[in-house]
Coordinates of N, CA and C in Angstrom, one line a residue:
M653 N 126.6 156.8 114.2 CA 127.6 156.2 113.3 C 127.0 156.4 111.8
A654 N 127.9 156.9 111.0 CA 127.5 157.1 109.6 C 127.6 155.9 108.8
H655 N 126.7 155.7 107.8 CA 126.8 154.5 106.9 C 127.1 155.0 105.5
T656 N 128.2 154.5 104.9 CA 128.6 155.1 103.6 C 128.4 154.1 102.5
C657 N 127.9 154.6 101.4 CA 127.8 153.8 100.2 C 129.2 153.6 99.6
R658 N 129.6 152.3 99.4 CA 130.9 152.1 98.9 C 131.0 152.5 97.4
N659 N 129.9 152.6 96.7 CA 129.9 152.9 95.3 C 130.1 154.4 95.0
C660 N 129.2 155.2 95.7 CA 129.2 156.7 95.4 C 129.8 157.5 96.5
K661 N 130.1 156.9 97.7 CA 130.6 157.5 98.9 C 129.7 158.5 99.6
R662 N 128.4 158.4 99.3 CA 127.4 159.2 100.0 C 127.2 158.6 101.4
T663 N 126.9 159.4 102.4 CA 126.8 158.8 103.8 C 125.3 159.0 104.2
F664 N 124.9 158.1 105.1 CA 123.5 158.1 105.5 C 123.5 157.8 107.1
A665 N 122.5 158.4 107.7 CA 122.4 158.3 109.2 C 122.1 156.9 109.7
T666 N 121.3 156.1 108.9 CA 120.9 154.8 109.3 C 121.3 153.7 108.2
E667 N 121.4 152.5 108.7 CA 121.6 151.4 107.8 C 120.5 151.2 106.8
L668 N 119.2 151.4 107.3 CA 118.1 151.3 106.4 C 118.1 152.3 105.2
E669 N 118.5 153.6 105.5 CA 118.7 154.6 104.5 C 119.7 154.1 103.5
L670 N 120.8 153.6 103.9 CA 121.8 153.1 103.0 C 121.3 151.9 102.2
D671 N 120.6 151.0 102.8 CA 120.0 149.9 102.0 C 119.1 150.3 100.9
L672 N 118.2 151.3 101.3 CA 117.3 151.9 100.3 C 118.0 152.6 99.2
H673 N 119.1 153.3 99.5 CA 119.9 154.0 98.5 C 120.6 153.0 97.5
R674 N 121.1 151.9 98.1 CA 121.8 150.9 97.2 C 120.9 150.4 96.1
D675 N 119.6 150.4 96.3 CA 118.7 149.9 95.2 C 118.7 150.9 94.0
T676 N 119.0 152.1 94.2 CA 118.9 153.1 93.1 C 120.3 153.8 92.8
C677 N 121.3 153.4 93.5 CA 122.6 154.0 93.3 C 123.1 153.7 91.9
S678 N 123.3 154.7 91.1 CA 123.7 154.5 89.7 C 125.2 154.1 89.5
E679 N 125.9 154.3 90.6 CA 127.4 154.0 90.6 C 127.7 152.5 90.6
G680 N 126.8 151.7 91.1 CA 127.1 150.2 91.2 C 126.7 149.5 89.9
Q681 N 127.6 149.4 88.9 CA 127.2 148.8 87.6 C 127.5 147.3 87.6
L682 N 128.2 146.8 88.5 CA 128.5 145.3 88.5 C 127.9 144.7 89.8
F683 N 127.7 143.4 89.7 CA 127.3 142.6 90.9 C 128.0 141.3 90.9
C684 N 128.1 140.7 92.1 CA 128.8 139.5 92.3 C 127.8 138.4 92.7
D685 N 127.8 137.3 92.0 CA 127.0 136.1 92.2 C 127.3 135.5 93.6
N686 N 128.5 135.6 94.0 CA 128.9 134.9 95.3 C 128.4 135.6 96.5
C687 N 128.5 137.0 96.6 CA 128.0 137.7 97.8 C 126.8 138.5 97.6
G688 N 126.4 138.8 96.3 CA 125.3 139.6 96.0 C 125.5 141.1 96.1
E689 N 126.7 141.6 96.3 CA 127.0 143.0 96.4 C 127.1 143.6 95.0
R690 N 126.7 144.9 95.0 CA 126.9 145.8 93.8 C 128.1 146.7 94.0
F691 N 128.8 147.0 92.9 CA 130.0 147.8 93.0 C 130.4 148.4 91.6
T692 N 131.3 149.4 91.6 CA 131.7 150.0 90.4 C 132.8 149.2 89.8
E693 N 133.0 149.3 88.5 CA 134.1 148.7 87.8 C 135.4 149.2 88.4
R694 N 135.5 150.4 88.7 CA 136.7 151.0 89.2 C 137.2 150.3 90.5
S695 N 136.2 149.9 91.3 CA 136.6 149.2 92.6 C 136.9 147.7 92.4
A696 N 136.6 147.2 91.2 CA 136.8 145.7 91.0 C 138.0 145.4 90.1
T697 N 138.6 146.4 89.5 CA 139.8 146.1 88.7 C 140.8 147.2 88.8
T698 N 142.1 146.9 88.6 CA 143.1 147.9 88.6 C 143.7 148.0 87.2
D699 N 143.5 147.0 86.4 CA 144.1 147.0 85.1 C 143.1 147.0 83.9
G700 N 141.8 146.9 84.2 CA 140.8 146.9 83.2 C 140.6 145.5 82.5
W701 N 141.3 144.5 82.9 CA 141.3 143.2 82.4 C 140.9 142.2 83.4
H702 N 141.4 142.2 84.6 CA 141.1 141.2 85.6 C 140.2 141.8 86.6
Y703 N 139.1 141.2 86.9 CA 138.1 141.7 87.8 C 138.0 140.8 89.0
R704 N 137.9 141.4 90.2 CA 137.7 140.6 91.4 C 136.7 141.4 92.3
C705 N 135.9 140.7 93.0 CA 134.9 141.3 93.9 C 135.6 142.1 95.0
P706 N 135.3 143.4 95.2 CA 136.0 144.1 96.2 C 135.5 143.9 97.7
T707 N 134.5 143.0 97.8 CA 133.9 142.7 99.1 C 134.9 141.8 99.9
E708 N 135.2 142.2 101.2 CA 136.1 141.4 102.0 C 135.5 140.0 102.2
D709 N 136.3 139.0 102.2 CA 136.0 137.6 102.4 C 135.1 137.1 101.2
C710 N 135.2 137.7 100.1 CA 134.5 137.1 98.9 C 135.5 136.7 97.8
D711 N 135.4 135.6 97.2 CA 136.3 135.1 96.2 C 135.8 135.2 94.8
G712 N 134.7 136.0 94.6 CA 134.2 136.2 93.3 C 135.2 136.9 92.4
E713 N 135.3 136.4 91.1 CA 136.2 137.0 90.2 C 135.8 136.6 88.7
G714 N 136.2 137.5 87.8 CA 136.0 137.2 86.4 C 134.6 137.7 85.9
I715 N 134.7 138.6 84.9 CA 133.5 139.1 84.2 C 132.9 138.0 83.5
G716 N 131.6 137.8 83.7 CA 130.8 136.7 83.0 C 130.9 135.4 83.8
E717 N 131.8 135.3 84.8 CA 131.9 134.1 85.6 C 131.1 134.4 86.9
D718 N 131.7 135.1 87.9 CA 131.1 135.4 89.1 C 130.6 136.9 89.1
I719 N 131.2 137.7 88.3 CA 130.8 139.1 88.3 C 130.1 139.4 87.0
H720 N 129.0 140.1 87.1 CA 128.1 140.5 85.9 C 127.7 141.9 86.0
Q721 N 127.3 142.4 84.8 CA 126.8 143.8 84.7 C 125.4 143.8 85.1
V722 N 125.0 144.8 85.9 CA 123.7 144.9 86.4 C 122.7 145.1 85.2
A723 N 123.1 145.8 84.2 CA 122.2 146.0 83.1 C 121.8 144.7 82.4
N724 N 122.7 143.7 82.5 CA 122.4 142.4 81.8 C 121.6 141.4 82.7
A725 N 121.4 141.8 83.9 CA 120.7 140.9 84.9 C 119.2 140.8 84.6
R726 N 118.7 139.7 84.8 CA 117.3 139.5 84.7 C 116.7 139.1 86.1
V727 N 115.5 139.5 86.3 CA 114.8 139.2 87.6 C 114.1 137.8 87.4
A728 N 114.4 137.0 88.4 CA 113.7 135.6 88.4 C 112.3 135.8 88.8
K729 N 111.4 135.1 88.0 CA 110.0 135.1 88.4 C 109.6 133.8 89.0
Q730 N 108.8 133.8 90.0 CA 108.4 132.6 90.7 C 107.0 132.2 90.4

């Protein structure tokens, strides 16, 4: 079974390969606080104004509310 990156559409033989690819995929510029997924702007909006997480069963929406740009994210230190 092939595993496909939803951002860039590349396919991988294993789920582990896909997970490793997701860490470096340049196509996923946004992420959702609700589900933690990364995705492209193109997949999150149809009109360029209203954003909604494209992940099934996720209610995340709104730039700056639930959806944020990856470039603006900070890593938490413990």
